[in-house]
Tab-separated table of C-alpha atoms in Angstrom:
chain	number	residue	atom	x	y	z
A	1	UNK	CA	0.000	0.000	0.000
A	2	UNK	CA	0.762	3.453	-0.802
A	3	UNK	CA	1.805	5.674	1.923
A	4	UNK	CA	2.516	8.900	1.440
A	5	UNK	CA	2.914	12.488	3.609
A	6	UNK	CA	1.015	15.211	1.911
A	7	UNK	CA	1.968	18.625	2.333
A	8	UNK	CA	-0.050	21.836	1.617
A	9	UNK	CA	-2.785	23.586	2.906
A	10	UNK	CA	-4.814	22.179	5.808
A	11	UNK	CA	-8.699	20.298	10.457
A	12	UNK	CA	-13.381	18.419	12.646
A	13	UNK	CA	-17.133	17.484	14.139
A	14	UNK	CA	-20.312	18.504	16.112
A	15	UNK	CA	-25.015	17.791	19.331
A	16	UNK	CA	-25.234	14.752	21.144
A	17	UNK	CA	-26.484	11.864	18.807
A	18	UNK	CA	-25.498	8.869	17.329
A	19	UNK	CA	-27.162	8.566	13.988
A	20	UNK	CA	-27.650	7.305	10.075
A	21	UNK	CA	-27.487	9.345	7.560
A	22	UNK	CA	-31.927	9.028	8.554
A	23	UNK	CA	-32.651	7.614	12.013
A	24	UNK	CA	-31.370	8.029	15.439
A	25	UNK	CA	-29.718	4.669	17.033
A	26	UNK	CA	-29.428	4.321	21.181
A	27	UNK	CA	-26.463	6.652	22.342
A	28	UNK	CA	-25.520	4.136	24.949
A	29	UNK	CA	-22.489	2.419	24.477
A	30	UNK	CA	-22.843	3.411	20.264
A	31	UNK	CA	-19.154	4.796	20.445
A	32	UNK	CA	-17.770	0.770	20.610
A	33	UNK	CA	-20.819	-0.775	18.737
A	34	UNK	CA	-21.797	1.396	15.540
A	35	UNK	CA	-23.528	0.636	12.791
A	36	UNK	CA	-23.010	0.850	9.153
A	37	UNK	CA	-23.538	4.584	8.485
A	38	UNK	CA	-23.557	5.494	12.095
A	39	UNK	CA	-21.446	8.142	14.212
A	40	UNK	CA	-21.021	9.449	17.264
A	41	UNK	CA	-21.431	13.511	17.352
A	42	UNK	CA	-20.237	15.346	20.754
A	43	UNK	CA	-18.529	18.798	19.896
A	44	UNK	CA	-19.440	20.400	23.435
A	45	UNK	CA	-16.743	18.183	25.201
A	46	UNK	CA	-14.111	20.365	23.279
A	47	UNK	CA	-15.761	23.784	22.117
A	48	UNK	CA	-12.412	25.499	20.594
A	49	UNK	CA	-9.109	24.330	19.462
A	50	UNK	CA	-7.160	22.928	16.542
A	51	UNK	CA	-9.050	19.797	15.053
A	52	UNK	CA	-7.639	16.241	13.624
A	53	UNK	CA	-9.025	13.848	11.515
A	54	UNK	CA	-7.715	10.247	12.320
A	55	UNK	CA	-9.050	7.583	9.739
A	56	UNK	CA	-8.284	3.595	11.121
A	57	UNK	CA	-8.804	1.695	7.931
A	58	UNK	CA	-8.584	-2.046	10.170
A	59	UNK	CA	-11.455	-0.516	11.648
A	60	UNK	CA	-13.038	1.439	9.206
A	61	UNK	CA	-13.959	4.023	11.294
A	62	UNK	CA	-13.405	8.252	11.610
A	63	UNK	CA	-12.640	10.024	14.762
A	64	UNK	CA	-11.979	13.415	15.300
A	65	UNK	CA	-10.477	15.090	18.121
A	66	UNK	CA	-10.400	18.926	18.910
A	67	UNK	CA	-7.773	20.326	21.582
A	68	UNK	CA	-6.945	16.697	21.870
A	69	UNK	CA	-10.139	15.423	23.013
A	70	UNK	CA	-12.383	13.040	20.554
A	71	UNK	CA	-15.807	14.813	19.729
A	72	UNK	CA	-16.853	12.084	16.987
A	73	UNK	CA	-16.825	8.543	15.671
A	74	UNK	CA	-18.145	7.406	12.377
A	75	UNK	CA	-18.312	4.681	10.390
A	76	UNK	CA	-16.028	4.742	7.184
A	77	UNK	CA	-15.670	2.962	4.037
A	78	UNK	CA	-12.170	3.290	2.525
A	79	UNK	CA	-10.697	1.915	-0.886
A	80	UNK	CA	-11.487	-1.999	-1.795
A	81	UNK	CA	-9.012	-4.334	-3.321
A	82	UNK	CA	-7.100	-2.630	-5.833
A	83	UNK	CA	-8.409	0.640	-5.031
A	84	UNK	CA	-6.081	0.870	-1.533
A	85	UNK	CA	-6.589	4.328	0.720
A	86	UNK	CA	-3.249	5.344	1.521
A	87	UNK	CA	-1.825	6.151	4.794
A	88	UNK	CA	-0.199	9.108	6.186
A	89	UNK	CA	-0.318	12.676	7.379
A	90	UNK	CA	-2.265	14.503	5.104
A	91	UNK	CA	-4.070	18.425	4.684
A	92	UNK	CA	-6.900	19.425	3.447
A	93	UNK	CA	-6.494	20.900	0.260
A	94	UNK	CA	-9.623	22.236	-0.797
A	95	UNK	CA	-13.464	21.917	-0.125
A	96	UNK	CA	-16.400	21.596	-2.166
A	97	UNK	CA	-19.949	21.572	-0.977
A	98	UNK	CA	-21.203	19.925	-4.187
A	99	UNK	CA	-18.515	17.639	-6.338
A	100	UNK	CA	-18.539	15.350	-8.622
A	101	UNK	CA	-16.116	12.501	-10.065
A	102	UNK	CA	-14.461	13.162	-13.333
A	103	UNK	CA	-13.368	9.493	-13.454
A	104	UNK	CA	-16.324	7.326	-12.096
A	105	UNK	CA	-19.186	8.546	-13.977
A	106	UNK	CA	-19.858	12.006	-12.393
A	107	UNK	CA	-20.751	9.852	-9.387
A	108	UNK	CA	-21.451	12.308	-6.655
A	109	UNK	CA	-18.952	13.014	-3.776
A	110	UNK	CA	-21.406	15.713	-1.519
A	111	UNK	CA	-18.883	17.951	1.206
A	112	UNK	CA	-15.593	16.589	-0.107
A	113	UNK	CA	-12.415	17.062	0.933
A	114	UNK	CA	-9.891	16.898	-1.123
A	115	UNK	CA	-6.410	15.559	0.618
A	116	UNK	CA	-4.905	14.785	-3.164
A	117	UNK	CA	-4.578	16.113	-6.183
A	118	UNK	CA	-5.137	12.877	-7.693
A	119	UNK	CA	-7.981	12.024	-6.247
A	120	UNK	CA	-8.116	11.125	-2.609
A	121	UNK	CA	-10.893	12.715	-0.470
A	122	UNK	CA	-12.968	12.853	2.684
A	123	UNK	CA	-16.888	12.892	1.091
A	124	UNK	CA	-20.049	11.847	1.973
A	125	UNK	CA	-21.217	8.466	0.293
A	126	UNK	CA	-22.411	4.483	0.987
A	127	UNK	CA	-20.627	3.291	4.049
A	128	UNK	CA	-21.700	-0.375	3.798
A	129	UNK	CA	-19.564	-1.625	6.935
A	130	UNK	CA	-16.612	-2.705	4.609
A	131	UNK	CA	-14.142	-1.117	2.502
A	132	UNK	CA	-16.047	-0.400	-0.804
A	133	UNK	CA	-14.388	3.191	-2.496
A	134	UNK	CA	-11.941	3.868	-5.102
A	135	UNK	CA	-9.680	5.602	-2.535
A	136	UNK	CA	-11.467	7.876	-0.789
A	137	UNK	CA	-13.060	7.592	2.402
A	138	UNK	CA	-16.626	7.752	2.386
A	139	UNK	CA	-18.496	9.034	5.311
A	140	UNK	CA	-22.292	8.804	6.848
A	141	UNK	CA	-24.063	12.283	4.988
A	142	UNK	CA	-24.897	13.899	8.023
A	143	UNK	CA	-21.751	13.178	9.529
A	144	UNK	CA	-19.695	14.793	6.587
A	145	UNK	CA	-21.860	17.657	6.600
A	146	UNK	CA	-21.634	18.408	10.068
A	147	UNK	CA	-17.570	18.061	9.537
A	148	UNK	CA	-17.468	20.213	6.302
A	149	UNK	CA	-19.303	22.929	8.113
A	150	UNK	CA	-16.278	22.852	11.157
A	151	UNK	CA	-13.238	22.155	9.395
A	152	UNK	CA	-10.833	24.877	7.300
A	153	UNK	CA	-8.425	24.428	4.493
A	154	UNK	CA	-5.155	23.238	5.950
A	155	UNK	CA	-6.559	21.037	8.999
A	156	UNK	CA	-4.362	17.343	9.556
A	157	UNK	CA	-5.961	14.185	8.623
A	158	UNK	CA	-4.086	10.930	9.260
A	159	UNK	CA	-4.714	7.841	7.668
A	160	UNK	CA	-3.282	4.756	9.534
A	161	UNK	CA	-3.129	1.144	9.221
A	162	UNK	CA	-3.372	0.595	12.466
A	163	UNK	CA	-6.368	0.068	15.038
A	164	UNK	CA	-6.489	4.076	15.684
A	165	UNK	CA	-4.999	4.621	19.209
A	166	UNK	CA	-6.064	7.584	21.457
A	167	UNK	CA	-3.490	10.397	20.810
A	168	UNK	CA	-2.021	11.670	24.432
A	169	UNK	CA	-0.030	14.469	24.937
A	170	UNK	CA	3.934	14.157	23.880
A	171	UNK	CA	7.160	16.244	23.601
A	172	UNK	CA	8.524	16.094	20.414
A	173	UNK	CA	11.514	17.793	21.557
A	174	UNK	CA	11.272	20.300	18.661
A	175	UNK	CA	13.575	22.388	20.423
A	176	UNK	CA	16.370	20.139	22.575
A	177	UNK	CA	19.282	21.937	24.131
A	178	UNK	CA	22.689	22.678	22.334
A	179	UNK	CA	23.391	26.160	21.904
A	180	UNK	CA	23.961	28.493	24.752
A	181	UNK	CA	21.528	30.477	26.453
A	182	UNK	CA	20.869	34.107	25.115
A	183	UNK	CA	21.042	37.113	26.869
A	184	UNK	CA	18.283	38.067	29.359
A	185	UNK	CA	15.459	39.963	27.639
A	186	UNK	CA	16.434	39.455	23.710
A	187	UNK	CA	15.089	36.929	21.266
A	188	UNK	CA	17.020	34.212	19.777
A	189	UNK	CA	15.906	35.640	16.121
A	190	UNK	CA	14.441	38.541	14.923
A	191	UNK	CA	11.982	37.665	12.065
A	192	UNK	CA	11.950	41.052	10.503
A	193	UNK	CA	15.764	40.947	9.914
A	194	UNK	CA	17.273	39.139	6.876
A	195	UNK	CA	19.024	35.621	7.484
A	196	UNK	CA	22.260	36.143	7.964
A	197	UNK	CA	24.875	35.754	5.392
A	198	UNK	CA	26.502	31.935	5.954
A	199	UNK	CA	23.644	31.065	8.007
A	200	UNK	CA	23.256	27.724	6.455
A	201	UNK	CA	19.590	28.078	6.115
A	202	UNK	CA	16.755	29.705	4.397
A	203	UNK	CA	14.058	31.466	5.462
A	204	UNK	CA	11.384	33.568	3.035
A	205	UNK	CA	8.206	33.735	5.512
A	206	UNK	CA	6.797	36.365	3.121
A	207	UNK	CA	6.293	33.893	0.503
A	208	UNK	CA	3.084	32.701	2.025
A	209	UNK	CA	-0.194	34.245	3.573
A	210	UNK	CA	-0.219	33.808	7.565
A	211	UNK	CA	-2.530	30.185	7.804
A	212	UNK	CA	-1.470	26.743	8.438
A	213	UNK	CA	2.155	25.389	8.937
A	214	UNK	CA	3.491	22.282	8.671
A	215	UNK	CA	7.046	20.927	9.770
A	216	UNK	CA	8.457	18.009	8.219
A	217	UNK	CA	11.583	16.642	9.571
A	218	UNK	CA	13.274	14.065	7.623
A	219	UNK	CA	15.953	12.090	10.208
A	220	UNK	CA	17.215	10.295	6.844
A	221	UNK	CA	18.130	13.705	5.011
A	222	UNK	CA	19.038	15.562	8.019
A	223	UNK	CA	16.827	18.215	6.980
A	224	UNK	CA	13.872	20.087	8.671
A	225	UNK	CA	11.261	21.835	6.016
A	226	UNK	CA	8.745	24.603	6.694
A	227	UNK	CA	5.581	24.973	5.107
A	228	UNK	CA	2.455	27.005	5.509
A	229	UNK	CA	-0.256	27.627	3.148
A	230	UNK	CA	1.113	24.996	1.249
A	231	UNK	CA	4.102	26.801	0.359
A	232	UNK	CA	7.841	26.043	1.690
A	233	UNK	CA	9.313	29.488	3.355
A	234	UNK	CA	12.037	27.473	5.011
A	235	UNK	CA	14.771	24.753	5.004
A	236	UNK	CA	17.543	24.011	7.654
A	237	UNK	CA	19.952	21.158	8.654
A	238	UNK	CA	20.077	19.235	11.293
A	239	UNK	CA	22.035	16.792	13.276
A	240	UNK	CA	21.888	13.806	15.328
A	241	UNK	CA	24.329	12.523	17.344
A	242	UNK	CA	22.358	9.575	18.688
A	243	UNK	CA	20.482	7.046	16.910
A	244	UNK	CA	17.326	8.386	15.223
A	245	UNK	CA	13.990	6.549	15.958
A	246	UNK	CA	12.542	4.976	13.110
A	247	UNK	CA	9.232	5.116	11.421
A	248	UNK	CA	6.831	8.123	10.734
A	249	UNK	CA	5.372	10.087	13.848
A	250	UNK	CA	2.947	13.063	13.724
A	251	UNK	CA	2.270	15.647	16.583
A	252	UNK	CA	-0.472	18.184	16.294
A	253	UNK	CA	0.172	21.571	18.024
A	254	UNK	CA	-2.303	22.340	20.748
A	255	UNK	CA	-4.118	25.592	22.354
A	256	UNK	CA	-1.326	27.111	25.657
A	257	UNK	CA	1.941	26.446	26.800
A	258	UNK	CA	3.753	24.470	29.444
A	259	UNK	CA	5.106	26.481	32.656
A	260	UNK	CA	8.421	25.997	32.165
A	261	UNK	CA	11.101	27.173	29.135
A	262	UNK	CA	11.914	25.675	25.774
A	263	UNK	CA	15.401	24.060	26.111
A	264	UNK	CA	16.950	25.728	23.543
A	265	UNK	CA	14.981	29.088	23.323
A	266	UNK	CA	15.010	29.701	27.667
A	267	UNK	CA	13.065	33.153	26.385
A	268	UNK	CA	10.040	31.132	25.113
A	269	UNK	CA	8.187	28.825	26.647
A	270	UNK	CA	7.452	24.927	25.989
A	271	UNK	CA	4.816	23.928	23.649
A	272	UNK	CA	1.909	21.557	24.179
A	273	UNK	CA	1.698	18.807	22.056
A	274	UNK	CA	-0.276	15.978	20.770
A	275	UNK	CA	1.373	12.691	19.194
A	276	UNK	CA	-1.636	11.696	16.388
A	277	UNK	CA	0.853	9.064	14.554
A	278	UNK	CA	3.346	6.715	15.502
A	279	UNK	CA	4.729	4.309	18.364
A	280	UNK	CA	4.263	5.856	21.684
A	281	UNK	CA	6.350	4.333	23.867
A	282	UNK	CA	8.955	7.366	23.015
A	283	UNK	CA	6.467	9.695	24.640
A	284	UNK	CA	6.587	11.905	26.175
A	285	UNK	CA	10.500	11.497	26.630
A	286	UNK	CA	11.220	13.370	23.929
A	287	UNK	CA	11.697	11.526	20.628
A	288	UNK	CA	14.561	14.051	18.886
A	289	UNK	CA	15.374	14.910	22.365
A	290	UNK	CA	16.339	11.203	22.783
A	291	UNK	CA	18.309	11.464	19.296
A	292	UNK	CA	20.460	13.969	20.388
A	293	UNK	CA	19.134	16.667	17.364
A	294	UNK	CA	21.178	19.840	17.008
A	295	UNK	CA	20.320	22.823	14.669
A	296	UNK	CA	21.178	26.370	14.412
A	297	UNK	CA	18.896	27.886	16.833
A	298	UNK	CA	18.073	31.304	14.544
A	299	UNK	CA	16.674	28.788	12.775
A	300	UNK	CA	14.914	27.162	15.277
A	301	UNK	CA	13.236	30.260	16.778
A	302	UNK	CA	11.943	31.149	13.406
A	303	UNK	CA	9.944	28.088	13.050
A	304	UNK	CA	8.978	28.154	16.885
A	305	UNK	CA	7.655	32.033	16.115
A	306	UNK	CA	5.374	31.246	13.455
A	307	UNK	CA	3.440	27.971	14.756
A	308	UNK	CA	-0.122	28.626	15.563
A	309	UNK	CA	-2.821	25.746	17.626
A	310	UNK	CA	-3.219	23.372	14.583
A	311	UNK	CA	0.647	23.041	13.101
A	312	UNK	CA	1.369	20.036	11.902
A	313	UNK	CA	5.150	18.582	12.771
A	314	UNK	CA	5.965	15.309	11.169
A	315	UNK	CA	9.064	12.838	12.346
A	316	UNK	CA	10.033	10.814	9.809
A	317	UNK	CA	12.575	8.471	8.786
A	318	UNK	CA	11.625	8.944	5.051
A	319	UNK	CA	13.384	11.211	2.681
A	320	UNK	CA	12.141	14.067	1.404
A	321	UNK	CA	11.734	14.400	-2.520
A	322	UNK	CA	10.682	16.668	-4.330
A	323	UNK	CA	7.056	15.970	-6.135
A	324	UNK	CA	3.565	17.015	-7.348
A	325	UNK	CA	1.362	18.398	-4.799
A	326	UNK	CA	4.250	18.774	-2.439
A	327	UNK	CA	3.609	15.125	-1.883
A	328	UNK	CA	6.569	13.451	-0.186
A	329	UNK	CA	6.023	9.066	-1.374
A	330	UNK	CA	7.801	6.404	0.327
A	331	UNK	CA	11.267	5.518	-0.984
A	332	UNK	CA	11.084	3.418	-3.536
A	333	UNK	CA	7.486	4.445	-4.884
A	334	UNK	CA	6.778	5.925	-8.041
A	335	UNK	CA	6.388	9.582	-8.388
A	336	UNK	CA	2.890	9.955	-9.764
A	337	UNK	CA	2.086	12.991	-12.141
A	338	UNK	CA	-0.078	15.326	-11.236
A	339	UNK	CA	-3.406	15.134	-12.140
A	340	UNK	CA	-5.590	17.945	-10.122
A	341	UNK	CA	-8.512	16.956	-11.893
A	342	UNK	CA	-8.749	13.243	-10.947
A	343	UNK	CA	-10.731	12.332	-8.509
A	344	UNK	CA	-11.833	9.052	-7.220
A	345	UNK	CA	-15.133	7.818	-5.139
């Protein structure tokens, strides 16, 4: 299967009911023991905060969390034999009220959300209890609509393999200690000021809007890139001195801060964060922290100074390459063209 970490613009549910797309089921125990075409809709446990969407296709089920608490469950039908949903972090990349397939007969695809250009969406559709698309993952109607209506351009979806696991807070150690403390009262960076000549990095924020960022560190090219609004305003090196961890872990930037002091930046203080993706017996130890990563901290402070509740930082032991639809594939996988008019259902 596919896999695949799609980068670009980007979050994711709301009412007390568990329902089908026409009648109300029993709330009681529904969040274990739904129904084809069921879900599970509680937005008041989390009113505000950034919002995931975490598809298990073992389970073939959606949940959504806001502020790192689940407000909804639904059934889900994802891509049959030969038609395989891949995994990964993804963003949305663009929303449509009505759609339609170009490649399946115009076959309808109400409140998509498109999470590739060639063709893989979140959309309303038959959830029969088994996996039944051509890639996408259909949702219960009323359940999609209710998520269209709450979620923005930009907002994290992950697709796993694996029986979804209840995301707890981590530290990522985004930030670990190596260089020296600055002086009292000044900032590690100023973001107004140029980078400075030899710096070793780059950094254009005002090549995108202010919206959604997304941090993808890759501990195979020693590299850390920075997007937002789909479009990369920086690149930096880094290095590890220990052994990096391996596989592909996702953390989703919460709402507040931690009482005490970055490690590396002692003038700002420590992010909270939520580990969506990935083995979490690392957490919250500090998975670079434990890897011993080292990176010029102008750098550093730049990226720290422009995440917002919602970012998006991915760990992964992948390479980056360069390809449509800022799409980084698994080594070894064929680039596919672009085709931003291809959609499947």
């Amino acid at each position: 299967m596919r896999r695949c970490i799609t980068l670009g613009l980007l979050a994711c549910l709301a009412v007390l009911s568990v329902a089908t797309a026409a009648t109300a089921a029993p709330v009681a125990g529904a969040s274990l023991r739904l129904l084809p075409g069921e879900y599970l809709w509680t937005p008041e446990l989390a009113p505000v905060g950034p919002v995931l969407v975490l598809v298990s296709l073992p389970e073939q089920r959606a949940y959504v969390y806001r502020n790192g608490v689940r407000i909804g469950v639904a059934t889900a039908s994802t891509g049959k034999p030969g038609y395989d949903t891949p995994t990964g972090v993804f963003s949305v990349l663009q929303k449509k009220r009505e759609h339609y397939s170009n490649l399946y007969d115009d076959a309808p695809m109400p409140y998509m959300q498109r999470l590739t250009w060639d063709g893989i969406a979140l959309h309303a559709g038959r959830v029969p209890g088994y996996p039944a698309s051509h890639g996408c993952v259909r949702l219960p109607e009323a359940f999609a609509e209710k998520l269209y209506d709450v979620t923005t351009r930009g907002m994290t979806v992950v697709i796993t393999d694996d029986p979804a696991r209840v995301p707890m807070l981590a530290d990522p150690s985004l930030f670990p200690a190596s260089p020296p403390a600055p002086t009292v009262g000044t900032r590690v960076a100023d973001l107004s000021l140029p980078v400075p000549a030899g710096a070793g990095f780059s950094w254009q924020s005002g090549k995108a809007p202010p919206g959604q960022v997304t941090v993808v560190l890759s501990l195979s090219d020693r590299e850390m890139v920075v997007m937002r609004e789909g479009v990369e305003i920086g690149r930096g090196p880094v290095k590890l001195a220990g052994t990096p961890p391996v596989g592909t872990r996702a953390y989703l930037l919460l709402d507040g801060v931690q009482p005490d002091a970055a490690t590396s930046l002692p003038d700002r203080p420590r992010r909270r964060w939520l580990r969506v993706l990935g083995d979490g017996a690392d957490d919250p130890a500090g998975v670079l922290g434990q890897a011993g990563l080292d990176a010029d901290p102008r750098f550093l402070a730049r990226v720290y100074d422009i995440l917002v509740p919602g970012a998006t930082l991915v760990v992964t032991d992948e390479a980056l390459r360069r390809a449509p639809a800022l799409t980084v594939i698994e080594a070894g996988d064929e680039i596919p063209p672009a085709r931003p008019h291809a959609e499947g259902q």
